[in-house]
JSON list of C-alpha atoms in Angstrom, two decimals:
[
{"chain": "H", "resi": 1, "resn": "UNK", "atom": "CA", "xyz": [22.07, 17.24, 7.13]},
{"chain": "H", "resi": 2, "resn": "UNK", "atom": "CA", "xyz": [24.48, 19.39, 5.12]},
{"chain": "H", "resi": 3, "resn": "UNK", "atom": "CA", "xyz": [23.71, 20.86, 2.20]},
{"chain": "H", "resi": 4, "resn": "UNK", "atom": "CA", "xyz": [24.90, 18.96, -0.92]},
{"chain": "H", "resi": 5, "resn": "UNK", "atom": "CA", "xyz": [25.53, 15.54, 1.12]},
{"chain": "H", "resi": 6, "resn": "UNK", "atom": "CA", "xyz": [23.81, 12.46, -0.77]},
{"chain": "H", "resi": 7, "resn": "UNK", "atom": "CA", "xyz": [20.94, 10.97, 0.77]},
{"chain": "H", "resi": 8, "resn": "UNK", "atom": "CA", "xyz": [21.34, 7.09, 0.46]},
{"chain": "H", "resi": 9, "resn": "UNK", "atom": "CA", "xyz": [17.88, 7.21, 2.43]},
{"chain": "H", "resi": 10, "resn": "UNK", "atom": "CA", "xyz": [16.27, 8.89, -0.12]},
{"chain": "H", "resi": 11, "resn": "UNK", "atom": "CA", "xyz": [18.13, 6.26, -2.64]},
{"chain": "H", "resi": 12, "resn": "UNK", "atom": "CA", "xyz": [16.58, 3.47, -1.56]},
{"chain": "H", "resi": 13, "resn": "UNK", "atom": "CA", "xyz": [13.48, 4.11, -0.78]},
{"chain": "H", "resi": 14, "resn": "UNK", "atom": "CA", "xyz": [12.92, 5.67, -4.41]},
{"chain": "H", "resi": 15, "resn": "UNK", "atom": "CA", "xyz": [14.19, 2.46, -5.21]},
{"chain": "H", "resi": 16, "resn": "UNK", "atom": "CA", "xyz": [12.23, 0.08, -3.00]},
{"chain": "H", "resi": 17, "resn": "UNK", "atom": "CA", "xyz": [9.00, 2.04, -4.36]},
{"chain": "H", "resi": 18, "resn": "UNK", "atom": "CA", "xyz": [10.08, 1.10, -8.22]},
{"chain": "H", "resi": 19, "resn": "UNK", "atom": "CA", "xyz": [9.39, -2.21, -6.87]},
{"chain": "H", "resi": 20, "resn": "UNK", "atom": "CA", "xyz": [6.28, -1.44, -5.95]},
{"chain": "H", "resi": 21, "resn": "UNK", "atom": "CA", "xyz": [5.79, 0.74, -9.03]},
{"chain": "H", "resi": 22, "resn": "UNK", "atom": "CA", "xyz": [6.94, -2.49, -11.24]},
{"chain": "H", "resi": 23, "resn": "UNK", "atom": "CA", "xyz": [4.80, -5.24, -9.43]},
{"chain": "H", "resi": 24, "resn": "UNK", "atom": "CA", "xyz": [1.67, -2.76, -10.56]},
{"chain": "H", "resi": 25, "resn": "UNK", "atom": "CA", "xyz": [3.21, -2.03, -13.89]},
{"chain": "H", "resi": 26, "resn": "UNK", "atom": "CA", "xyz": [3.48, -5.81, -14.35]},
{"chain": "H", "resi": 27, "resn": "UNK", "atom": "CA", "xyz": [-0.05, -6.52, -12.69]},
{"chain": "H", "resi": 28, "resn": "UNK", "atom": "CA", "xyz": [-1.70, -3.54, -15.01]},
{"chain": "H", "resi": 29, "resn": "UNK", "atom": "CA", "xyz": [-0.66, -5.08, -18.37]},
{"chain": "H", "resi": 30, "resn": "UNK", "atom": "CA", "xyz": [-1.02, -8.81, -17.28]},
{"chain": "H", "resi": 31, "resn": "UNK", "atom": "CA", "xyz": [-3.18, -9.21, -14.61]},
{"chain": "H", "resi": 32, "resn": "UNK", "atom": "CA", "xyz": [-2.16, -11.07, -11.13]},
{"chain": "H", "resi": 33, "resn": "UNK", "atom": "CA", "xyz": [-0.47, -14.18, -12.00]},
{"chain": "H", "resi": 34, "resn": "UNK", "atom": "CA", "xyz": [-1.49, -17.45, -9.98]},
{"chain": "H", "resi": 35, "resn": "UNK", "atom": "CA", "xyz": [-2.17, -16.99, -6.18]},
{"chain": "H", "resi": 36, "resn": "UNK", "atom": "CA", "xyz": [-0.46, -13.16, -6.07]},
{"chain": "H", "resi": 37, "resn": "UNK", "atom": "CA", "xyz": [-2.35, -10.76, -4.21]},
{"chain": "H", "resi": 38, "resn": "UNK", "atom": "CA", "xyz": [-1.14, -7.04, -3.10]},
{"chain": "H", "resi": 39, "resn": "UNK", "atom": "CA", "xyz": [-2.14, -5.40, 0.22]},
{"chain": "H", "resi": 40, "resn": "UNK", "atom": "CA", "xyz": [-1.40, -1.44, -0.20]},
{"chain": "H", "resi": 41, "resn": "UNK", "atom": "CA", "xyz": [-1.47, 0.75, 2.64]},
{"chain": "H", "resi": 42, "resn": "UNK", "atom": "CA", "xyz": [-1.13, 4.66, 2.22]},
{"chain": "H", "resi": 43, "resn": "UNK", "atom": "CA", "xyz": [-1.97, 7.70, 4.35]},
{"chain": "H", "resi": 44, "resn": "UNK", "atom": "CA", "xyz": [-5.72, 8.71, 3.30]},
{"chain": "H", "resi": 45, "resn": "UNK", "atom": "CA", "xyz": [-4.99, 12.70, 3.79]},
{"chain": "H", "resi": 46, "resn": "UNK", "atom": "CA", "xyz": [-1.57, 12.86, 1.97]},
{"chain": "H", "resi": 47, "resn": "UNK", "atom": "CA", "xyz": [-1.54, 15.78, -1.05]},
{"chain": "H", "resi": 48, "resn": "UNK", "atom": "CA", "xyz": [-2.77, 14.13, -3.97]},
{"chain": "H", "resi": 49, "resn": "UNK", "atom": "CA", "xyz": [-4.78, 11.35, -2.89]},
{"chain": "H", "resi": 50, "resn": "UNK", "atom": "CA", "xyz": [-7.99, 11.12, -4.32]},
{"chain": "H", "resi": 51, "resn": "UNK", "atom": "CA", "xyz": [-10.79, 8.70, -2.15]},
{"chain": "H", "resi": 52, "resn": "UNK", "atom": "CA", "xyz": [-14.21, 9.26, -1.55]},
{"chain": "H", "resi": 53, "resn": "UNK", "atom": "CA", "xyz": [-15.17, 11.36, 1.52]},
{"chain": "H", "resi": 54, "resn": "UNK", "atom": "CA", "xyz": [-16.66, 8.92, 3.58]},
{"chain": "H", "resi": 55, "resn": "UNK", "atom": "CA", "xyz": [-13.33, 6.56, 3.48]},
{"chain": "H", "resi": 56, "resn": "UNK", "atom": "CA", "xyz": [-11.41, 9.13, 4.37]},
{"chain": "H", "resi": 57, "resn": "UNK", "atom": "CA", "xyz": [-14.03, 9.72, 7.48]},
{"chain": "H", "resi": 58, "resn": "UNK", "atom": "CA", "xyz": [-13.89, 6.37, 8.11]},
{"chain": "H", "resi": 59, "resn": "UNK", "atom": "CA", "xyz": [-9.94, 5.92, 7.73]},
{"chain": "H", "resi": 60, "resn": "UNK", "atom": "CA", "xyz": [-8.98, 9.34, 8.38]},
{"chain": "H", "resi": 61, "resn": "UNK", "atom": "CA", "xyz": [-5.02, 8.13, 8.66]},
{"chain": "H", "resi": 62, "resn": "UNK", "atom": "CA", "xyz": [-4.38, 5.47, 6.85]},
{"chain": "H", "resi": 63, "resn": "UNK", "atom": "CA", "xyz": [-6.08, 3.34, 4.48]},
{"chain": "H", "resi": 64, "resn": "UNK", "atom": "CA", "xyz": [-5.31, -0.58, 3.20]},
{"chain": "H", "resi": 65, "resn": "UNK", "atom": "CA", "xyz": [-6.73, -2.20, -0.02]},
{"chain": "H", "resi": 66, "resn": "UNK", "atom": "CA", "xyz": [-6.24, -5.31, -1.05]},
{"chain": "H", "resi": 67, "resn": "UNK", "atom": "CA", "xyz": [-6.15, -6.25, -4.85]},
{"chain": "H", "resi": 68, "resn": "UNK", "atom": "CA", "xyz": [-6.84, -9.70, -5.66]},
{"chain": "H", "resi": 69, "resn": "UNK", "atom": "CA", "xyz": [-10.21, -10.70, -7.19]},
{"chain": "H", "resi": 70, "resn": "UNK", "atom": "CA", "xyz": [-11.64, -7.67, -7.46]},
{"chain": "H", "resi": 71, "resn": "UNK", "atom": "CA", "xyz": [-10.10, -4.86, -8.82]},
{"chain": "H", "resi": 72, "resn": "UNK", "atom": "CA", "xyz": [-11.02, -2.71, -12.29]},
{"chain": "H", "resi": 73, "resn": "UNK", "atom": "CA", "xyz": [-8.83, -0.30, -14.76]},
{"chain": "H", "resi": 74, "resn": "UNK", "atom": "CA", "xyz": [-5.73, -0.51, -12.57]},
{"chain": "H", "resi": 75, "resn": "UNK", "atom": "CA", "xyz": [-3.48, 2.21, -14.42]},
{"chain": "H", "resi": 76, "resn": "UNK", "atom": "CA", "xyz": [0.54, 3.01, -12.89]},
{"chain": "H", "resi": 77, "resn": "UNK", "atom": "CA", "xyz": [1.71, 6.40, -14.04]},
{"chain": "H", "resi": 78, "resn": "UNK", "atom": "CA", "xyz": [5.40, 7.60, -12.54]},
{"chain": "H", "resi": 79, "resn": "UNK", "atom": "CA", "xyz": [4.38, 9.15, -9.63]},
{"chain": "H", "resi": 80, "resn": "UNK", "atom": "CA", "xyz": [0.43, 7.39, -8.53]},
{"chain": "H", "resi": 81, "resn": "UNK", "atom": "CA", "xyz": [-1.49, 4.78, -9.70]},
{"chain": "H", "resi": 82, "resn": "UNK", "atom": "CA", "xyz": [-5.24, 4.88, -10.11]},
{"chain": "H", "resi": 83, "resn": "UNK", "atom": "CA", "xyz": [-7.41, 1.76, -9.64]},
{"chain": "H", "resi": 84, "resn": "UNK", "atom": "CA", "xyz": [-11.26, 0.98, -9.40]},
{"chain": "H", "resi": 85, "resn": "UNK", "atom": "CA", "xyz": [-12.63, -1.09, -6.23]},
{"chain": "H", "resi": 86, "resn": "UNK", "atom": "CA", "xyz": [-15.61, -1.73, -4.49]},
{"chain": "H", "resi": 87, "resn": "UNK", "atom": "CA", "xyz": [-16.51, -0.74, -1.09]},
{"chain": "H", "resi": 88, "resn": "UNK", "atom": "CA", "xyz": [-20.08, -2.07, -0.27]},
{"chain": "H", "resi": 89, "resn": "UNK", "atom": "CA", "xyz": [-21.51, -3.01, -3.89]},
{"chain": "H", "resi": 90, "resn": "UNK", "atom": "CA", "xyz": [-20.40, 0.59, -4.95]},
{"chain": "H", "resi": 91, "resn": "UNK", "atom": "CA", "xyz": [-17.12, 0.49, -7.19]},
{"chain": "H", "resi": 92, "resn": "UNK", "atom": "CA", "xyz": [-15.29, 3.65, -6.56]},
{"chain": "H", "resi": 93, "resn": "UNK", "atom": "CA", "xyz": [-11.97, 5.10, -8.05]},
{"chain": "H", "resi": 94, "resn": "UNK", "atom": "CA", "xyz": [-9.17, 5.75, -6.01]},
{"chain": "H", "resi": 95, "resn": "UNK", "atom": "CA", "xyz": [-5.71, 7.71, -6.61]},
{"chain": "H", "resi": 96, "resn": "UNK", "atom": "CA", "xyz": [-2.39, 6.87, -5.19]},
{"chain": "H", "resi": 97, "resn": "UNK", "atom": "CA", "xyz": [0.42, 8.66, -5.06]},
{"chain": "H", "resi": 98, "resn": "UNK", "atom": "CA", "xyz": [3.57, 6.45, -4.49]},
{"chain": "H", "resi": 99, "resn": "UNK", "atom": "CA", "xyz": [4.96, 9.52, -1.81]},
{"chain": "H", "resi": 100, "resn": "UNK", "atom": "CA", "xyz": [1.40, 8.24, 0.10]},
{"chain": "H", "resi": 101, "resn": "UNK", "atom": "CA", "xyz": [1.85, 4.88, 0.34]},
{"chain": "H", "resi": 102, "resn": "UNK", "atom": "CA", "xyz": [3.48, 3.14, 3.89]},
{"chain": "H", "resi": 103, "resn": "UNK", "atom": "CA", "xyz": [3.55, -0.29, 2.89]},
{"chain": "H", "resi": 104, "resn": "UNK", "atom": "CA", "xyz": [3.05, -3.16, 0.30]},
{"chain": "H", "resi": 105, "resn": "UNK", "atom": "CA", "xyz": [3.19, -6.25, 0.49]},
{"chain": "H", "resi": 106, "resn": "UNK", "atom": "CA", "xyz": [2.47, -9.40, -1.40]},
{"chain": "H", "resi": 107, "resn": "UNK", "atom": "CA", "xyz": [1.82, -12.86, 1.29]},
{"chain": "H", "resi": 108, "resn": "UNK", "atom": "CA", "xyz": [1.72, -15.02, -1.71]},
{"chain": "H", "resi": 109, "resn": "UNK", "atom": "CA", "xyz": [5.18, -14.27, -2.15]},
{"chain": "H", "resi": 110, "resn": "UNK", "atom": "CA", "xyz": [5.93, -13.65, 1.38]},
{"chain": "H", "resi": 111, "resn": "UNK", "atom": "CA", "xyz": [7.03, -10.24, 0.69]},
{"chain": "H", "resi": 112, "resn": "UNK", "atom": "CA", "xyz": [6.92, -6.86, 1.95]},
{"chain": "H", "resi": 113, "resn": "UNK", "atom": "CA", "xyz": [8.35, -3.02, 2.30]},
{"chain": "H", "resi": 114, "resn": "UNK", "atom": "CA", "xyz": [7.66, -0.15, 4.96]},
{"chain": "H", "resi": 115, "resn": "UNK", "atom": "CA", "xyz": [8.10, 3.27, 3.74]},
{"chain": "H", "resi": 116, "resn": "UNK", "atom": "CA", "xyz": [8.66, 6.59, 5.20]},
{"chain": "H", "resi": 117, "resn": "UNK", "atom": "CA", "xyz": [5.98, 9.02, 3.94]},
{"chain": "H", "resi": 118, "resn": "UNK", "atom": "CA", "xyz": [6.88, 12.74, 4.43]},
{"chain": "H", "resi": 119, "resn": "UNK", "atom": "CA", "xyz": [9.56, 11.96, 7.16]},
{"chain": "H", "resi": 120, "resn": "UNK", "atom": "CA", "xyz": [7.93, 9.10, 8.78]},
{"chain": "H", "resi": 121, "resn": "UNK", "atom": "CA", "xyz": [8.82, 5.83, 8.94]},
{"chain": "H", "resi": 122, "resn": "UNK", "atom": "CA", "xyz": [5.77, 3.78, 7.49]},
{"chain": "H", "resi": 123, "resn": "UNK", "atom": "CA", "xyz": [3.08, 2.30, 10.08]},
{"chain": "H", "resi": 124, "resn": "UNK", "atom": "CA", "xyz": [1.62, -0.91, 10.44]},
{"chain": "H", "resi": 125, "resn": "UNK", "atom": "CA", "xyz": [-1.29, -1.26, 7.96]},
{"chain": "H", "resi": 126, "resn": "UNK", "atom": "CA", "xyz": [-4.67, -0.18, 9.18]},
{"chain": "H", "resi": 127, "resn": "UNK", "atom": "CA", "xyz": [-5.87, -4.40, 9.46]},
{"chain": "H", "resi": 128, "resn": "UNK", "atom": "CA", "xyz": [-3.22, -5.06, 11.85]},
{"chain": "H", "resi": 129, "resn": "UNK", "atom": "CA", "xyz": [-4.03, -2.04, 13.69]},
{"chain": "H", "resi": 130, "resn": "UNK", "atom": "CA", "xyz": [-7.80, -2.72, 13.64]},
{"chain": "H", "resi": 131, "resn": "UNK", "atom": "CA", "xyz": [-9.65, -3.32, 17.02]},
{"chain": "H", "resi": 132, "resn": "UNK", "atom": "CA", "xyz": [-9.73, -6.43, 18.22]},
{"chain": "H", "resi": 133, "resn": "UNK", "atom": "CA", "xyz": [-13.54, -6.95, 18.29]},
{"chain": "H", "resi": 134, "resn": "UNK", "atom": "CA", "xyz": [-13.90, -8.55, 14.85]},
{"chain": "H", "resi": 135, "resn": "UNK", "atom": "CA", "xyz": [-16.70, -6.79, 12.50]},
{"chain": "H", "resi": 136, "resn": "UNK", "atom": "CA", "xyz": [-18.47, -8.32, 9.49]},
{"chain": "H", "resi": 137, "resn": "UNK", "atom": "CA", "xyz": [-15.89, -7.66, 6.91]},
{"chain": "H", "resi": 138, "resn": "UNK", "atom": "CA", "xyz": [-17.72, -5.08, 3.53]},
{"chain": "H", "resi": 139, "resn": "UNK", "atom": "CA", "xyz": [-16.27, -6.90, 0.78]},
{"chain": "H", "resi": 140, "resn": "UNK", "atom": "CA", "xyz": [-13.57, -9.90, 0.34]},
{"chain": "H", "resi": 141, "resn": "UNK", "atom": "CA", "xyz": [-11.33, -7.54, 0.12]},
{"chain": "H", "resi": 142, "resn": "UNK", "atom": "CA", "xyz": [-11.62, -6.32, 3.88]},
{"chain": "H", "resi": 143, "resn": "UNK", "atom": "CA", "xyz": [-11.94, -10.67, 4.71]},
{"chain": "H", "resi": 144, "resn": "UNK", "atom": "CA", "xyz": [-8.77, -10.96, 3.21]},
{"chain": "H", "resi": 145, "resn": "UNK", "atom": "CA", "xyz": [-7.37, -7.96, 5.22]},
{"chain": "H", "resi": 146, "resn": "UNK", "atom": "CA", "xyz": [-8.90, -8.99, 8.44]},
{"chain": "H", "resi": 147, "resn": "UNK", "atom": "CA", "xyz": [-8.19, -12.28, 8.12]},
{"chain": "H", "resi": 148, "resn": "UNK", "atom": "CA", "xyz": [-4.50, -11.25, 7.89]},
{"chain": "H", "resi": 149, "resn": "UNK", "atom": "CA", "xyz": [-4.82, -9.22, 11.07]},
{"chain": "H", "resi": 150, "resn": "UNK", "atom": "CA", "xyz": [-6.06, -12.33, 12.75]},
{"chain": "H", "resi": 151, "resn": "UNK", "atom": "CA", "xyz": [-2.57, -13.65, 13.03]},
{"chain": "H", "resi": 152, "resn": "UNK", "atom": "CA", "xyz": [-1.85, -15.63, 9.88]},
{"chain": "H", "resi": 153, "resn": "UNK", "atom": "CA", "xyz": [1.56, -15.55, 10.35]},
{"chain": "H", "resi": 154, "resn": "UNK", "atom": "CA", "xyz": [3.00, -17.16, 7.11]},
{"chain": "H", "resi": 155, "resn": "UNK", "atom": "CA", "xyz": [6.93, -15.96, 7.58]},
{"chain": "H", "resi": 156, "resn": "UNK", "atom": "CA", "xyz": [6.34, -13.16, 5.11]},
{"chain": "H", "resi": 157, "resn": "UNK", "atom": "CA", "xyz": [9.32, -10.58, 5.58]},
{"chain": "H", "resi": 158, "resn": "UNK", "atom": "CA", "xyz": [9.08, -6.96, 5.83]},
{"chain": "H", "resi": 159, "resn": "UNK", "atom": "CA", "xyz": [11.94, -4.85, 4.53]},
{"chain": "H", "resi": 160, "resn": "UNK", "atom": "CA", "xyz": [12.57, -1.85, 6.49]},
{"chain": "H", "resi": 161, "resn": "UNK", "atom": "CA", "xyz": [15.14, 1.09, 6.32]},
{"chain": "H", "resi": 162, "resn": "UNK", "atom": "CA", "xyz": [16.53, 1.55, 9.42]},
{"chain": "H", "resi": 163, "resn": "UNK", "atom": "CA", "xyz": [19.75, -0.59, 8.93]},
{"chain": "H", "resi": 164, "resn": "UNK", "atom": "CA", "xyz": [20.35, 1.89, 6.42]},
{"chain": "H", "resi": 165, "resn": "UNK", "atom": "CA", "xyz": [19.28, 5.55, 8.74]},
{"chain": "H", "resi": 166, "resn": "UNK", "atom": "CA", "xyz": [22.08, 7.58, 10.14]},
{"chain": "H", "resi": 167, "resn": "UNK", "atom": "CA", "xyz": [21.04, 7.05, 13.64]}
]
């Protein structure tokens, strides 16, 4: 692309992730409101990411949490957010840069965005791309997820880019 031309991609996405960025605003001051719940998926190796080792062994591309019932210390700063979860009885911090994170998406609300991280459009998140031979899910969180990957198709809507791409 020419230097100097404006990049309506770039608009929107940095847009679309101040949604994102708001919903966890909102959720950090007054917690999730009735039946909300968030499924975050971001790319475990991006710069700035902060996850234990052995979840990024595990999950060595990408990486969804689920926040719903339990979450701790959720804090949004401008460009990550930072929240507490816990993976096998052991609560562990995580960091999130927005620039990491491929998708969100909120089923209560039937709601969702894809995002391109570092030139790429945004994958499925790592439940739907799970095997298919089911394994005892770690914590409710990782139900939720798989039981989302199992094909609960509720109509939710995923927003994606491409209408907007110079193809």
């Amino acid at each position: 692309m020419p230097e100097g031309m404006l990049r309506y991609d770039r608009m929107v996405e940095n847009a679309l992730k101040g949604v994102l960025r708001e919903a966890l605003d909102h959720v950090a001051e007054h917690g999730l409101p009735g039946q909300h719940h968030f499924y975050i998926t971001f790319q475990t190796r991006h710069p700035g990411v902060e996850v234990p080792d052995y979840l990024v062994a595990r999950y060595p591309d990408d990486l969804t949490i689920v926040l719903q019932h339990q979450f701790w210390g959720l804090e949004v700063g401008a460009d990550a957010f930072e929240v507490t979860l816990s993976f096998n009885g052991v609560n562990e911090r995580l960091r999130v840069p927005f620039a990491a994170v491929s998708a969100f998406a909120d089923p209560s609300a039937k709601f969702g965005l894809q995002f391109t991280v570092d030139g790429v459009e945004g994958e499925a998140p790592a439940a739907e791309a799970a095997p298919t031979a089911p394994a005892a899910p770690e914590t409710p969180a990782e139900a939720t997820a798989e039981a989302a990957a199992e094909g609960e198709d509720d109509g939710a809507q995923v927003i994606t880019l491409d209408a907007f791409r110079k193809k």
